[in-house]
PDB file of C-alpha atoms in Angstrom:
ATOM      1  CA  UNK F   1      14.235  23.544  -5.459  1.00  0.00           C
ATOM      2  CA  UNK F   2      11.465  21.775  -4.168  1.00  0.00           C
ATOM      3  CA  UNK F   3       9.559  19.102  -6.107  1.00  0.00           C
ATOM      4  CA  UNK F   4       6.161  18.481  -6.201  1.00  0.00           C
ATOM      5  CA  UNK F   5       3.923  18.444  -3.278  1.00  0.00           C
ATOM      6  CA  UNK F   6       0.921  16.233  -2.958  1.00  0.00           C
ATOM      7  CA  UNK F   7      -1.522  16.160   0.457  1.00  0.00           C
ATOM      8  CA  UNK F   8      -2.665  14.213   2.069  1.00  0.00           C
ATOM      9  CA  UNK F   9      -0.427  11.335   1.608  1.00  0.00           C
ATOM     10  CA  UNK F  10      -3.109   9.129   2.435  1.00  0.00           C
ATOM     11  CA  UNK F  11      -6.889   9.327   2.990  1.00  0.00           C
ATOM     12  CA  UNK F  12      -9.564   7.093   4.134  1.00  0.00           C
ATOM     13  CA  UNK F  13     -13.155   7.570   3.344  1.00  0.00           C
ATOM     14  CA  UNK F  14     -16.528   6.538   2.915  1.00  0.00           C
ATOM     15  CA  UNK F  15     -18.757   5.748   0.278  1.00  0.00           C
ATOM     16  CA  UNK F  16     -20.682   8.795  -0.437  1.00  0.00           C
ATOM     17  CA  UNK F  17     -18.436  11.033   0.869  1.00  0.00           C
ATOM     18  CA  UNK F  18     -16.974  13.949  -0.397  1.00  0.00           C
ATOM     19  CA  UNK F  19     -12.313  13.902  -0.733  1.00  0.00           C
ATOM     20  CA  UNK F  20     -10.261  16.859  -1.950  1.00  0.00           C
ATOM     21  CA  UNK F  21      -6.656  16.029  -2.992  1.00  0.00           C
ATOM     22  CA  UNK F  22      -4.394  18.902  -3.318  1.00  0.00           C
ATOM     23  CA  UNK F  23      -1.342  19.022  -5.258  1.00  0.00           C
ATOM     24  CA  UNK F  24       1.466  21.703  -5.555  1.00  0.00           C
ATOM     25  CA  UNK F  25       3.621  22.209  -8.591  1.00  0.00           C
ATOM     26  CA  UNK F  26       6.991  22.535  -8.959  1.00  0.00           C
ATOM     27  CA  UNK F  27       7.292  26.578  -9.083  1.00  0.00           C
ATOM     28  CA  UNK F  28       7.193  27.937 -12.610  1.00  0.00           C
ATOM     29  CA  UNK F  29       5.925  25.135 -14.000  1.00  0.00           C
ATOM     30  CA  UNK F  30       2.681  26.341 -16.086  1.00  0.00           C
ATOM     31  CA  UNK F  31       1.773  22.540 -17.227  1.00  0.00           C
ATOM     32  CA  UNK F  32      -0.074  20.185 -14.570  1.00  0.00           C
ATOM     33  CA  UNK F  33      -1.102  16.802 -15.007  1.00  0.00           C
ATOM     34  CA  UNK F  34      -2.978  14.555 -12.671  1.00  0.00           C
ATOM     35  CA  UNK F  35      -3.130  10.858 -12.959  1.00  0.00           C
ATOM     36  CA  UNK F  36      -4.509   7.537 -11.372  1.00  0.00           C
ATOM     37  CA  UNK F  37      -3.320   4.333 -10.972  1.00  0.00           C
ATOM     38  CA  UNK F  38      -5.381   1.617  -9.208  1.00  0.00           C
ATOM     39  CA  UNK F  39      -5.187  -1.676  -7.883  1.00  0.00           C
ATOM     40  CA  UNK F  40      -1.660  -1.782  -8.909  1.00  0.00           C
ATOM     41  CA  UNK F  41      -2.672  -1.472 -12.585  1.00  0.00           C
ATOM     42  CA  UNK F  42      -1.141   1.136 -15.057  1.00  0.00           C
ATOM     43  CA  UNK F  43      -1.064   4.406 -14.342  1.00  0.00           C
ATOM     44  CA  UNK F  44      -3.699   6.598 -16.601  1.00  0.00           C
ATOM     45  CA  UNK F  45      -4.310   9.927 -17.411  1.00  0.00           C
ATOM     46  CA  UNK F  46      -6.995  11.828 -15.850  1.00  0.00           C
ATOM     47  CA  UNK F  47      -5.953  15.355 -17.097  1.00  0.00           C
ATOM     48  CA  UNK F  48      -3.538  18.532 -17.901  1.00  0.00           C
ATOM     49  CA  UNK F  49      -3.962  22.024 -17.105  1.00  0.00           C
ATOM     50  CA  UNK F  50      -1.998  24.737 -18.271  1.00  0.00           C
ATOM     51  CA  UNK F  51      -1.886  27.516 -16.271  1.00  0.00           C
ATOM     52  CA  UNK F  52      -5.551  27.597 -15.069  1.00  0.00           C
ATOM     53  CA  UNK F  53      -6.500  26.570 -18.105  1.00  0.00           C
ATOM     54  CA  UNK F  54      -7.765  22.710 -18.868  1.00  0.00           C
ATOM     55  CA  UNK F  55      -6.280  21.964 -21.315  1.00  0.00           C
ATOM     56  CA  UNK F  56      -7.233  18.218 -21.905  1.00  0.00           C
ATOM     57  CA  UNK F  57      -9.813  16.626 -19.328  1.00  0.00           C
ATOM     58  CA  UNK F  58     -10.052  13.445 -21.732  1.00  0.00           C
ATOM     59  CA  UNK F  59      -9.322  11.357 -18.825  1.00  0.00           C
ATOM     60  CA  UNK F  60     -11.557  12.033 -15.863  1.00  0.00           C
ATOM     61  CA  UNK F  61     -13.605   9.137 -15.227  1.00  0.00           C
ATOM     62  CA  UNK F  62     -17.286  10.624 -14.843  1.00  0.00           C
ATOM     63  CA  UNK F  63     -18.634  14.246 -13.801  1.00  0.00           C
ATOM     64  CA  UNK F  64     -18.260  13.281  -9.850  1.00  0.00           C
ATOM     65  CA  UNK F  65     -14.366  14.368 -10.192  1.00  0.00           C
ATOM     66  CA  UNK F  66     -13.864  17.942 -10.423  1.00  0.00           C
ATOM     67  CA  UNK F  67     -10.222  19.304 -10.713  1.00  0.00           C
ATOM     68  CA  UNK F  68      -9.353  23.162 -10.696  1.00  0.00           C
ATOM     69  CA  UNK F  69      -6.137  25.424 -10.259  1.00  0.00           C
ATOM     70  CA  UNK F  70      -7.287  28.709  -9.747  1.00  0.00           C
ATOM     71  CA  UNK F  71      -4.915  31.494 -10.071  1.00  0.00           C
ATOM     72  CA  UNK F  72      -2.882  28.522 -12.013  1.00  0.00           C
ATOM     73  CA  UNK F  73      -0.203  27.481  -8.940  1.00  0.00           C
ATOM     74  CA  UNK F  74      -1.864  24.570  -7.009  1.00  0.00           C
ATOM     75  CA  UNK F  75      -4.507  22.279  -8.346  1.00  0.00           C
ATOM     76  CA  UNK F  76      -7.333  20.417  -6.098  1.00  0.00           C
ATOM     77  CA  UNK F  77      -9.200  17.177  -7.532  1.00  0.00           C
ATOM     78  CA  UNK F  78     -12.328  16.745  -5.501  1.00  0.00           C
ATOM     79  CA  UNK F  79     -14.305  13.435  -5.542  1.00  0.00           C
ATOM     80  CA  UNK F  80     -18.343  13.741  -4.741  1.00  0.00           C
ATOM     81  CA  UNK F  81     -19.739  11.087  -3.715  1.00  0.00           C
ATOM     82  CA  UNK F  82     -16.749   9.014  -3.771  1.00  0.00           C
ATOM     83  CA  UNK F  83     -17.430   5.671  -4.859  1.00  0.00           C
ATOM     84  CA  UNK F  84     -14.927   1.991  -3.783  1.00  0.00           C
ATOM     85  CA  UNK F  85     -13.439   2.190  -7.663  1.00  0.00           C
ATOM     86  CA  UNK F  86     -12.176   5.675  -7.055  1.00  0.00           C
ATOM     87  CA  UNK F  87      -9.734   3.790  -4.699  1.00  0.00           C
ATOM     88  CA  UNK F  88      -6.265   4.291  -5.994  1.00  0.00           C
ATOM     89  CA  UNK F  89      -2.947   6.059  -6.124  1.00  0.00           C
ATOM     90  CA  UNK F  90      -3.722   9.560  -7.304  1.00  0.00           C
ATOM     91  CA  UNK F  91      -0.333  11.132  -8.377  1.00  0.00           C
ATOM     92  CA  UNK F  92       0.155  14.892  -9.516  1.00  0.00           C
ATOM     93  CA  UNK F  93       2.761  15.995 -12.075  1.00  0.00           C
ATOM     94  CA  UNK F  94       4.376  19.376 -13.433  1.00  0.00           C
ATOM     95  CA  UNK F  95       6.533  20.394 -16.264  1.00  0.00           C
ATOM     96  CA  UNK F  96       7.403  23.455 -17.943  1.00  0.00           C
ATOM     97  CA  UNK F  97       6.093  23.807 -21.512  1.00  0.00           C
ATOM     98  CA  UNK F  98       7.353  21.768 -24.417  1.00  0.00           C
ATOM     99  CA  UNK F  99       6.204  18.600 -25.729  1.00  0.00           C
ATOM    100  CA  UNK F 100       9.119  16.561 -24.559  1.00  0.00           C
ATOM    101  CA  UNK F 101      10.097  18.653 -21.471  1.00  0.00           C
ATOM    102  CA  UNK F 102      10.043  15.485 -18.373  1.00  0.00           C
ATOM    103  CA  UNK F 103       7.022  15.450 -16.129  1.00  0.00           C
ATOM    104  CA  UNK F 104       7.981  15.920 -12.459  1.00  0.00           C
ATOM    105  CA  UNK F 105       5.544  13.593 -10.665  1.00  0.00           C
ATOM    106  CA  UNK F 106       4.817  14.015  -6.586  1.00  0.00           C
ATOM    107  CA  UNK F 107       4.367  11.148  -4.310  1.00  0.00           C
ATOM    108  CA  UNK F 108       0.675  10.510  -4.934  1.00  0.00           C
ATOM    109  CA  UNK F 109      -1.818  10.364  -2.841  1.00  0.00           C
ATOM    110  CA  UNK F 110      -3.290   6.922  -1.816  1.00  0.00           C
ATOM    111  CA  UNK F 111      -7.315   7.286  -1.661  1.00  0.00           C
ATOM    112  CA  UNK F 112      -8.786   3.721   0.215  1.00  0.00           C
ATOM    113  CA  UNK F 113     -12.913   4.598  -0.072  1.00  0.00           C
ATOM    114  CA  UNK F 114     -14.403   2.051   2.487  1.00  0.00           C
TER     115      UNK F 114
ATOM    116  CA  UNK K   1      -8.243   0.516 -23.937  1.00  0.00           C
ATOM    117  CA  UNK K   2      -4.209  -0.468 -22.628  1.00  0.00           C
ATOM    118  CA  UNK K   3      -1.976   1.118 -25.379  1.00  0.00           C
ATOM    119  CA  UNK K   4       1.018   0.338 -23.259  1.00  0.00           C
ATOM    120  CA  UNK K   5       1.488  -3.499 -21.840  1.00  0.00           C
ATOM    121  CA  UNK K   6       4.119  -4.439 -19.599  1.00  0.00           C
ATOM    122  CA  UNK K   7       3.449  -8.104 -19.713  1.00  0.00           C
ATOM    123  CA  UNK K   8       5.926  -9.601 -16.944  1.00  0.00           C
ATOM    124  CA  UNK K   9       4.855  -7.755 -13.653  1.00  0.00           C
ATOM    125  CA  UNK K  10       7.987  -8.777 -11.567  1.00  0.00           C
ATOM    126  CA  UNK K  11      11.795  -9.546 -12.574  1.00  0.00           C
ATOM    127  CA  UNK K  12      14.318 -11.008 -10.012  1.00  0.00           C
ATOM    128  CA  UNK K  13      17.779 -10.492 -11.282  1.00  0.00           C
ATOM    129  CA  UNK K  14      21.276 -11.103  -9.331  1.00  0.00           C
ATOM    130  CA  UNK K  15      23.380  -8.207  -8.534  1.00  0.00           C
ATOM    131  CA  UNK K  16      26.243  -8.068 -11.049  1.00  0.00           C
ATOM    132  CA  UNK K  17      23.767  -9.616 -13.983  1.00  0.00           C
ATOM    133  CA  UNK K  18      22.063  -7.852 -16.278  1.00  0.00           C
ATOM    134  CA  UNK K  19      17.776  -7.244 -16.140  1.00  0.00           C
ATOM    135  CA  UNK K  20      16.297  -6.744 -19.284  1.00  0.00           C
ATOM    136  CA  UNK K  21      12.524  -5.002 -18.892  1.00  0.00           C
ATOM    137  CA  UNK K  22       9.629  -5.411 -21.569  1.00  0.00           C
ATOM    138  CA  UNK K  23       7.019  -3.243 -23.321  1.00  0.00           C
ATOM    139  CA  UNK K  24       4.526  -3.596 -26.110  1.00  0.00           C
ATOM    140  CA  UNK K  25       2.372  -0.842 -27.223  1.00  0.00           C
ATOM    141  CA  UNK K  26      -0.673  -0.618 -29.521  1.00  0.00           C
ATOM    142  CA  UNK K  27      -1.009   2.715 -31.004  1.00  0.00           C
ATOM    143  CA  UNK K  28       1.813   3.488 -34.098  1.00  0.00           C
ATOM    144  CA  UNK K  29       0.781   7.143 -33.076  1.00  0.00           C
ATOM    145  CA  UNK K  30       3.184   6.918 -30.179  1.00  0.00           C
ATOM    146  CA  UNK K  31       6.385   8.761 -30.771  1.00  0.00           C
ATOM    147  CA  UNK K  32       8.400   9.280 -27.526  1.00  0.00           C
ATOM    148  CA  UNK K  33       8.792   6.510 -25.523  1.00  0.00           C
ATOM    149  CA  UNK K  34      10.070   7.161 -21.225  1.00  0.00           C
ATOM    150  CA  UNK K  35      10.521   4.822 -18.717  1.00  0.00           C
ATOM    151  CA  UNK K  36      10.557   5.695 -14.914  1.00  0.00           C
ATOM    152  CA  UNK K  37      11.458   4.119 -11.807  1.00  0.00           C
ATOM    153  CA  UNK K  38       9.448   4.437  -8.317  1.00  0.00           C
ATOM    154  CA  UNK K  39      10.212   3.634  -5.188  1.00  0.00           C
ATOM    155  CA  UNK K  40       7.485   2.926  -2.457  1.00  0.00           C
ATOM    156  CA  UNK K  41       5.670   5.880  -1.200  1.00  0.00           C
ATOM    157  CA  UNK K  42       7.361   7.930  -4.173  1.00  0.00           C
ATOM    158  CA  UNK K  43       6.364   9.518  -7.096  1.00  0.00           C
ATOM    159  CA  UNK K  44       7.513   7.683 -10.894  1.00  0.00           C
ATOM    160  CA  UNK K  45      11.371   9.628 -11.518  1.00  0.00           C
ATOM    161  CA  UNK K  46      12.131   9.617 -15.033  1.00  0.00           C
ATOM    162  CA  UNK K  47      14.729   7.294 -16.231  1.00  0.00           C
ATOM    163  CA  UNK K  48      15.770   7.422 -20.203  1.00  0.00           C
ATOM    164  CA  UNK K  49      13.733   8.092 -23.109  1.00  0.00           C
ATOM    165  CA  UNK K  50      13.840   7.468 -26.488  1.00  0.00           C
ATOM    166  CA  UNK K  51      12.423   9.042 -29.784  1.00  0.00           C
ATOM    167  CA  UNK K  52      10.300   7.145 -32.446  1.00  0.00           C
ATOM    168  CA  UNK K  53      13.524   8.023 -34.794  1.00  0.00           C
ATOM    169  CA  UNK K  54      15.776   6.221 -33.134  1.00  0.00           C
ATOM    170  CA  UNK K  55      16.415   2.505 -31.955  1.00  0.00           C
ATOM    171  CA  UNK K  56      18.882   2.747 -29.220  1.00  0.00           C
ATOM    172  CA  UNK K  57      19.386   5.178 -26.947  1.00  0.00           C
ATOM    173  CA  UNK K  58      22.302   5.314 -23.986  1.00  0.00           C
ATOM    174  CA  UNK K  59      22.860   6.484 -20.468  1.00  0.00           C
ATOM    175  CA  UNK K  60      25.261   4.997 -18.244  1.00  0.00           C
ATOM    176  CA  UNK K  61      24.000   1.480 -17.159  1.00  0.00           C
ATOM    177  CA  UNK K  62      20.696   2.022 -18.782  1.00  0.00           C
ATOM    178  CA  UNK K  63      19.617   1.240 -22.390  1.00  0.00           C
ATOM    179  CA  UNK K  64      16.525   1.337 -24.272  1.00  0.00           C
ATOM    180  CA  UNK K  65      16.044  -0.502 -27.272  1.00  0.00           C
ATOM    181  CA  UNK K  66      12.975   0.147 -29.600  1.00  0.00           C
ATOM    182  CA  UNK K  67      12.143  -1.842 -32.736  1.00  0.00           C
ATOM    183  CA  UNK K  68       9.080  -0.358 -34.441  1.00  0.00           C
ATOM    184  CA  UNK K  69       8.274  -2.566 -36.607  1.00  0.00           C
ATOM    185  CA  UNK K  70       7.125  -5.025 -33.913  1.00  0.00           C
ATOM    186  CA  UNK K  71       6.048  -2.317 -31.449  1.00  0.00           C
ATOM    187  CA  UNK K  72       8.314  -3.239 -28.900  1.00  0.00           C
ATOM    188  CA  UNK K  73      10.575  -1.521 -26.638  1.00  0.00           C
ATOM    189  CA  UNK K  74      12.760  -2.864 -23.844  1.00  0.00           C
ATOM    190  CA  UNK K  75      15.133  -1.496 -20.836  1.00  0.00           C
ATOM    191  CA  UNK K  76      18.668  -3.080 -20.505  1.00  0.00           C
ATOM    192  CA  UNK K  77      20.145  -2.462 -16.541  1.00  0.00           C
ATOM    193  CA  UNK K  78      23.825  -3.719 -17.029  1.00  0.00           C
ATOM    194  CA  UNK K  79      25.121  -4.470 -14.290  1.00  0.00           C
ATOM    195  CA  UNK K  80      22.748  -4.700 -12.159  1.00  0.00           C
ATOM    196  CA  UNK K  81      22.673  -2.931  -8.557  1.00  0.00           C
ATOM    197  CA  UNK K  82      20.718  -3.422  -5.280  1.00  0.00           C
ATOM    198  CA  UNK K  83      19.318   0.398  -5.745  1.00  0.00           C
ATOM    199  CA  UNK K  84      17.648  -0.784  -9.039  1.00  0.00           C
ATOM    200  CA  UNK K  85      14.928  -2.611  -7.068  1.00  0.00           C
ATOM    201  CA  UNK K  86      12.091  -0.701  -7.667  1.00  0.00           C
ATOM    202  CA  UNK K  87       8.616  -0.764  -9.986  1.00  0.00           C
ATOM    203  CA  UNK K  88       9.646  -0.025 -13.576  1.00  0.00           C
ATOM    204  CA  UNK K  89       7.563   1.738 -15.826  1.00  0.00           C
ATOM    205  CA  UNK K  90       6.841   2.208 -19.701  1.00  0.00           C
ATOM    206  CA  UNK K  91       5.220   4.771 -21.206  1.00  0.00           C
ATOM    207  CA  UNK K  92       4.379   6.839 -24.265  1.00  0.00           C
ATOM    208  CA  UNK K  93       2.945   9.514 -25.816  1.00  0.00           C
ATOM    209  CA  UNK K  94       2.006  10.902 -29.198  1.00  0.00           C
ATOM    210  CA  UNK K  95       2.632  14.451 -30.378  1.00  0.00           C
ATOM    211  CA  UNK K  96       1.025  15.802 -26.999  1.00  0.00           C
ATOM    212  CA  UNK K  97       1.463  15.368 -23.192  1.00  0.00           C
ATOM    213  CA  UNK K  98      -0.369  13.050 -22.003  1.00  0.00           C
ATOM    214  CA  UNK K  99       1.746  10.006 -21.296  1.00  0.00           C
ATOM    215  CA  UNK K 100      -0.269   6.088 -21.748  1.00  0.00           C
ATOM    216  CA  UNK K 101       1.687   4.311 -19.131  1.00  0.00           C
ATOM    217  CA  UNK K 102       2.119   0.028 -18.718  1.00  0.00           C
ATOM    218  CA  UNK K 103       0.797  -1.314 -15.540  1.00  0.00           C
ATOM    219  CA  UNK K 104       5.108  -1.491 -14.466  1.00  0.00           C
ATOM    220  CA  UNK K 105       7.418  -4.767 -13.423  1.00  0.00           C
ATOM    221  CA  UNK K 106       8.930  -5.381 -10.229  1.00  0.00           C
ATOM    222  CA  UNK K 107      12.650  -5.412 -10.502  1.00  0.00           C
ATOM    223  CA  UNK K 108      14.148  -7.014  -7.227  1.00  0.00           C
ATOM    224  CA  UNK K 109      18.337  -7.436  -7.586  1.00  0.00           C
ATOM    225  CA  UNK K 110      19.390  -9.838  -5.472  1.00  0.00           C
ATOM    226  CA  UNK K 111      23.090  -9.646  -3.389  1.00  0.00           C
TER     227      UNK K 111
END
């Protein structure tokens, strides 16, 4: 079974431009989660979808992030106008429902805005 | 707001010997507790978990301890093994998803 799928693995932008990171879940898996970690800090929640659905968006960091999963398989997270503190790790994670059922995280996707 | 501190951000332990890993969290909402392992260019794998209703929980080399009282959980690697060098992390969650994960140690076993 394959795991989750994150591209690209690494991107290098601008200020002021525009990034869309794309993640793929695990297949079956109706919950998605997508989270940041910067600057070798902790890792924090941006936010969880459930099907297509957002379910909790608690996280993003301002209205420049959009994140959707249309037809609620794969799930983009756009930046626009990326800013140099939206540099980070951005890592993508899928579980089936359930509370307690584990989070399957993909390799993350390192974002360097220049 | 850091819920979840990981206070010692590298560990170097000899191979054989045992590492013993660190967390203190803030909110007495939290009641699951997970720690994962990554390697470089990976994603966090989970490792062991423990509920709010228990103190100790088991697997193979790995054990998590959890005293509530002081808000404290650690990770016990007995013995230690060259493929345990990796970033550690702690995290938590309430009664939800979302997981409030430490900022992760450094574990580097040496031969």
């Amino acid at each position: 079974e394959a795991g989750v799928t994150q591209f690209p693995s690494h991107s290098v932008i601008e200020k002021g431009q525009t990034v869309t990171l794309r993640c793929d879940p695990i297949s079956g898996h109706d919950n998605l989660y997508w989270y940041r970690r910067v600057m070798g800090k902790e890792i924090k929640f941006l936010l969880h979808f459930v099907k297509e659905s957002k379910q909790d968006e608690s996280g993003m960091p301002n209205n420049r992030f959009l994140a959707e999963r249309t037809g609620g398989t794969y799930s983009t997270l756009k930046v626009q106008p990326a800013e140099l503190e939206d540099s980070g790790v951005y890592f993508c994670a899928s579980s089936h429902g359930g509370h307690y059922n584990e989070q399957f995280f993909g390799p993350g996707t390192r974002l360097t805005v220049l | 707001d850091q819920q979840v501190k990981q206070n010692s951000p590298s560990l170097s332990v000899q191979e054989g010997r045992i590492s013993i890993l660190n967390c203190d969290y803030t909110n007495s909402m939290f009641d699951y507790f997970l720690w994962y392992k990554k390697y470089p260019a990976e994603g966090p794998t989970f490792l062991i978990s423990i509920s709010s209703i228990k103190d100790k929980n088991e697997d193979g080399r790995f054990t998590v301890f959890l005293n509530k009282s002081a808000k404290h959980l650690s990770l016990h690697i007995v013995p230690s093994q060259p493929g345990d060098s990796a970033v550690y992390f702690c995290a938590a969650r309430r009664n939800d998803y979302k997981l409030s994960f430490g900022a992760g140690t450094t574990v580097t076993v040496r031969a």
